[in-house]
Amino acid sequence: MRSGEVISAVLENGANIEFVFDANAPRGGMKHTFFTPDRKYAVQFFNEPKDARNPLLQDRIRTITGIYNPTVSEADGGAIGNTEKTAEYFRQRFCWPVAIVKYPEFGIVCPTYPQNFFFGSDASTVLNLKGKDKKSNWFTGRNRKYLTTAERGDFRTMLGTAISLCRSIRRMHQAGLAHSDLSCNNVLIDPRTGSAVVIDIDSLVVPNKYAPEVVGTRGYIAPEVLSTMGLDFGDPNRALPCVQTDLHALPVLIYEYLFCRHPLIGPKIYSKASAEEDDFLALGSMATFIENPNDTSNRPPDLKITINSLSKGLEKLFLRAFVDGLHNPSERPTAMEWERELLRAWDKLVPCANPNCEKKWFILRDDNNTVCPFCGKKASDRTIILSFKREMPGKKGVYRDKGEAAVFDRMPLFDWHIFSNVHNDEKADPQMRAYVAFHNGMWLLVNSGAEGMMSPSGRLVPKGSAVELKDRAVFRMSAKENGLLCEVTVNNC
Amino acid sequence: MSDYIRRLPVYLLLDCSGSMAGEPIEAVKQGLKTLLSELKGDPQALETAYLSIITFDSSARQICPLTELMLFKEPQISAGGATALGGALKVLADCIKNEVRVSTATQKGDWKPLVFLMTDGAPTDNLDEGIDALKRVSTGNIIACGAGANANANSLKKITNNVLMMNNLTAGDMAQFFAWVSSSIQVSSKSIDAKPGEAIQLPPPPQGFVIVP
């Protein structure tokens, strides 16, 4: 076969697909990849013929492509309970295998990732990156400096990237699936838009199916997996990739997105015998979080921005993941907890007042302190906090907190800020319903599509009208069923 | 904040003897260019790999000291003279001793160096002296590639167990060799499955290359 030759392949469902042969096809640890002539799909084959012929592996991949597939609606043979809307949502966030090749040999068909996960020609002025995948370590390590500022995104888009990833992993874990090799290579990110796409889905661990023989990628392998990888595959003491090991890799990625550094790689010397031995201990049995408050042996001396600069909720989760749970997998926070806490932090983001601040946004950790932790500039003399409360069912007048948002000019509000039964997830309508505007010296909440918004005095606020956000004002975001109550607090600082 | 990235030292030992004159040496130059641009496109390689070039003809010298990829300048190379392979190994041993950071109680050491050797002839100097010098330093994988009909697999086998033979000295074969070097460096910089003390698994060599058992 010659490079450039178009080859016809037959799928298990009987359909045909063509791909372009390439002698230098990109080759990963397990598979090599060709593309369809229109490059809309990747056609992948296994490097080892014994993998391709393994009926257990084939069976697992069939299950992943079918009943575990969140990118196909239940009606079309995908995951149970999946609607076309959620399927479409996850099609943007996963490169999930969609079909199986049976001829010329067993293989997988995956959609290629969306265009924004490939670098454009303006990504760097010193490197030629056009067309390359946006592997996340372009953005989080020392390579970052070779990218243009626009390409690097800011703190807000990096937080958005983390949310996007958590949601995808939460969706997988909900179905009992573990990715098993989450890493900077298998999650592509686009900090410009704050999005992530999970790729290399075929090594998923599927409940009750033959487990894939993967270990993972250096830096993301859970310590217990690394320290027992010398044992036989069947040894009961050997830790294998599973949901709990994903829950190590996930916060490593989140930490990298938010801080542009690795949580375990610090100055501590674990072994003077060799670099290999030192690394094996540093990421394995002796791994120490660089920000461990009880053990500062691995703490870089010049650490400035730390988990104390995030919300208190995120700080706690990082401590659970990298202190309590680092060597105790059952203590690790779940993807759902990460998603929830990142979303809370998202609602407390405020813009930095310094036009030259690299991060541009920060999380308001203390409602009375508006100093940007990244550049040290005070953002404003006041903060306005909206506290959303939901009425307890059957208990009129009894309210519980549903969340808080820190106000800034042109802040958008959505259904999850209006109704107690809507959450910011794949099912929610992403349409803006209201926004905040600073206008003629007043802070206004403008109704742009929320039905039944009420003023503090109990009058209907129709679309196009606004409520003034004054200290201690209380009003209904919507008088409709499940409408939230909003309490305004203005803090001078 | 300072970063604590370990360096992966990569040494290329290139034969520039008279028999490499013409197309082969041009292919080497082109191969180096491609290698550099490939590696600069891989974030892990760009972050960890440091490259050095040692050339040998009637004598051997390091023409590029161990340098990070972004600062690496393509060297001027030309062909002429004999094949001082033993001398090249001695230069390599000295460079490793001087340039590769060892792990100590106070210093994070570099990864074990990765060495690629390419030659088209038999050594014309004392090879054993070079091999002895090399034994006294720690290296990771040494891969020797014999190019063309006059390369001597037996002498390469004395240096390392990893010997490849490429049958022709054509530009196409040379390009494949450099492409394979590039993917080997990329795999090593990811150091997947790297257990302490174990050699890193390199990708299978290109088609038409023979592994000498």
GROMACS .gro file of N, CA and C in nm, chain A residues 5-59:
model
  165
    5GLU      N    1  -0.311   0.629  -0.091
    5GLU     CA    2  -0.406   0.535  -0.151
    5GLU      C    3  -0.535   0.531  -0.069
    6VAL      N    4  -0.649   0.532  -0.138
    6VAL     CA    5  -0.777   0.527  -0.066
    6VAL      C    6  -0.821   0.382  -0.054
    7ILE      N    7  -0.850   0.341   0.069
    7ILE     CA    8  -0.884   0.201   0.094
    7ILE      C    9  -1.028   0.193   0.144
    8SER      N   10  -1.097   0.092   0.097
    8SER     CA   11  -1.236   0.077   0.138
    8SER      C   12  -1.242  -0.023   0.254
    9ALA      N   13  -1.314   0.016   0.357
    9ALA     CA   14  -1.329  -0.071   0.474
    9ALA      C   15  -1.477  -0.101   0.493
   10VAL      N   16  -1.506  -0.215   0.557
   10VAL     CA   17  -1.645  -0.253   0.580
   10VAL      C   18  -1.671  -0.247   0.730
   11LEU      N   19  -1.782  -0.186   0.766
   11LEU     CA   20  -1.818  -0.175   0.907
   11LEU      C   21  -1.901  -0.296   0.950
   12GLU      N   22  -1.910  -0.316   1.081
   12GLU     CA   23  -1.988  -0.430   1.130
   12GLU      C   24  -2.135  -0.417   1.095
   13ASN      N   25  -2.182  -0.293   1.079
   13ASN     CA   26  -2.324  -0.277   1.043
   13ASN      C   27  -2.345  -0.292   0.893
   14GLY      N   28  -2.239  -0.332   0.820
   14GLY     CA   29  -2.253  -0.359   0.678
   14GLY      C   30  -2.220  -0.242   0.587
   15ALA      N   31  -2.213  -0.121   0.645
   15ALA     CA   32  -2.184  -0.003   0.563
   15ALA      C   33  -2.036   0.000   0.525
   16ASN      N   34  -2.004   0.080   0.425
   16ASN     CA   35  -1.865   0.096   0.383
   16ASN      C   36  -1.812   0.231   0.426
   17ILE      N   37  -1.682   0.234   0.448
   17ILE     CA   38  -1.618   0.362   0.478
   17ILE      C   39  -1.482   0.360   0.409
   18GLU      N   40  -1.439   0.477   0.360
   18GLU     CA   41  -1.308   0.483   0.294
   18GLU      C   42  -1.211   0.558   0.383
   19PHE      N   43  -1.085   0.516   0.377
   19PHE     CA   44  -0.983   0.593   0.448
   19PHE      C   45  -0.858   0.602   0.362
   20VAL      N   46  -0.774   0.700   0.394
   20VAL     CA   47  -0.653   0.725   0.317
   20VAL      C   48  -0.535   0.659   0.388
   21PHE      N   49  -0.468   0.568   0.319
   21PHE     CA   50  -0.353   0.501   0.380
   21PHE      C   51  -0.237   0.600   0.393
   22ASP      N   52  -0.164   0.590   0.504
   22ASP     CA   53  -0.050   0.677   0.527
   22ASP      C   54   0.059   0.594   0.595
   23ALA      N   55   0.174   0.581   0.528
   23ALA     CA   56   0.282   0.498   0.584
   23ALA      C   57   0.334   0.555   0.715
   24ASN      N   58   0.323   0.687   0.732
   24ASN     CA   59   0.368   0.749   0.857
   24ASN      C   60   0.248   0.788   0.944
   25ALA      N   61   0.147   0.703   0.946
   25ALA     CA   62   0.026   0.734   1.024
   25ALA      C   63   0.063   0.759   1.169
   26PRO      N   64  -0.002   0.858   1.234
   26PRO     CA   65   0.025   0.881   1.376
   26PRO      C   66   0.002   0.754   1.457
   27ARG      N   67   0.097   0.724   1.544
   27ARG     CA   68   0.097   0.597   1.612
   27ARG      C   69   0.100   0.621   1.763
   28GLY      N   70   0.000   0.572   1.832
   28GLY     CA   71   0.000   0.582   1.977
   28GLY      C   72   0.050   0.453   2.037
   29GLY      N   73   0.032   0.440   2.168
   29GLY     CA   74   0.079   0.320   2.236
   29GLY      C   75   0.007   0.194   2.189
   30MET      N   76  -0.121   0.209   2.154
   30MET     CA   77  -0.205   0.094   2.119
   30MET      C   78  -0.242   0.089   1.971
   31LYS      N   79  -0.267   0.206   1.914
   31LYS     CA   80  -0.329   0.209   1.781
   31LYS      C   81  -0.259   0.308   1.688
   32HIS      N   82  -0.286   0.293   1.559
   32HIS     CA   83  -0.246   0.394   1.463
   32HIS      C   84  -0.369   0.443   1.389
   33THR      N   85  -0.360   0.563   1.336
   33THR     CA   86  -0.479   0.634   1.291
   33THR      C   87  -0.469   0.677   1.146
   34PHE      N   88  -0.574   0.648   1.070
   34PHE     CA   89  -0.589   0.703   0.935
   34PHE      C   90  -0.714   0.792   0.933
   35PHE      N   91  -0.733   0.866   0.826
   35PHE     CA   92  -0.850   0.952   0.819
   35PHE      C   93  -0.932   0.923   0.694
   36THR      N   94  -1.062   0.953   0.703
   36THR     CA   95  -1.145   0.944   0.584
   36THR      C   96  -1.104   1.057   0.490
   37PRO      N   97  -1.131   1.044   0.360
   37PRO     CA   98  -1.085   1.149   0.268
   37PRO      C   99  -1.135   1.289   0.307
   38ASP      N  100  -1.253   1.299   0.365
   38ASP     CA  101  -1.302   1.432   0.407
   38ASP      C  102  -1.253   1.471   0.546
   39ARG      N  103  -1.174   1.385   0.610
   39ARG     CA  104  -1.116   1.405   0.743
   39ARG      C  105  -1.221   1.425   0.852
   40LYS      N  106  -1.343   1.383   0.828
   40LYS     CA  107  -1.445   1.396   0.932
   40LYS      C  108  -1.434   1.283   1.034
   41TYR      N  109  -1.377   1.172   0.992
   41TYR     CA  110  -1.364   1.058   1.082
   41TYR      C  111  -1.222   1.006   1.082
   42ALA      N  112  -1.183   0.952   1.199
   42ALA     CA  113  -1.056   0.882   1.210
   42ALA      C  114  -1.088   0.733   1.207
   43VAL      N  115  -1.007   0.657   1.134
   43VAL     CA  116  -1.022   0.512   1.130
   43VAL      C  117  -0.897   0.454   1.195
   44GLN      N  118  -0.916   0.384   1.306
   44GLN     CA  119  -0.801   0.342   1.384
   44GLN      C  120  -0.789   0.190   1.389
   45PHE      N  121  -0.664   0.144   1.377
   45PHE     CA  122  -0.636   0.000   1.387
   45PHE      C  123  -0.534  -0.024   1.497
   46PHE      N  124  -0.537  -0.145   1.550
   46PHE     CA  125  -0.447  -0.179   1.659
   46PHE      C  126  -0.307  -0.211   1.607
   47ASN      N  127  -0.206  -0.169   1.685
   47ASN     CA  128  -0.068  -0.197   1.645
   47ASN      C  129  -0.039  -0.346   1.651
   48GLU      N  130  -0.095  -0.412   1.752
   48GLU     CA  131  -0.067  -0.553   1.774
   48GLU      C  132  -0.182  -0.637   1.719
   49PRO      N  133  -0.152  -0.728   1.626
   49PRO     CA  134  -0.259  -0.813   1.572
   49PRO      C  135  -0.331  -0.891   1.682
   50LYS      N  136  -0.260  -0.924   1.791
   50LYS     CA  137  -0.326  -1.003   1.895
   50LYS      C  138  -0.433  -0.919   1.967
   51ASP      N  139  -0.414  -0.788   1.974
   51ASP     CA  140  -0.519  -0.703   2.031
   51ASP      C  141  -0.640  -0.703   1.940
   52ALA      N  142  -0.614  -0.684   1.809
   52ALA     CA  143  -0.724  -0.675   1.714
   52ALA      C  144  -0.806  -0.804   1.714
   53ARG      N  145  -0.741  -0.917   1.741
   53ARG     CA  146  -0.813  -1.045   1.734
   53ARG      C  147  -0.875  -1.085   1.867
   54ASN      N  148  -0.844  -1.009   1.975
   54ASN     CA  149  -0.890  -1.047   2.107
   54ASN      C  150  -1.043  -1.028   2.120
   55PRO      N  151  -1.118  -1.138   2.133
   55PRO     CA  152  -1.264  -1.125   2.135
   55PRO      C  153  -1.315  -1.045   2.256
   56LEU      N  154  -1.239  -1.049   2.367
   56LEU     CA  155  -1.282  -0.975   2.486
   56LEU      C  156  -1.268  -0.825   2.463
   57LEU      N  157  -1.157  -0.788   2.399
   57LEU     CA  158  -1.137  -0.647   2.366
   57LEU      C  159  -1.244  -0.600   2.267
   58GLN      N  160  -1.271  -0.683   2.168
   58GLN     CA  161  -1.374  -0.648   2.069
   58GLN      C  162  -1.510  -0.629   2.136
   59ASP      N  163  -1.541  -0.719   2.228
   59ASP     CA  164  -1.669  -0.713   2.297
   59ASP      C  165  -1.681  -0.583   2.377
   0.00000   0.00000   0.00000
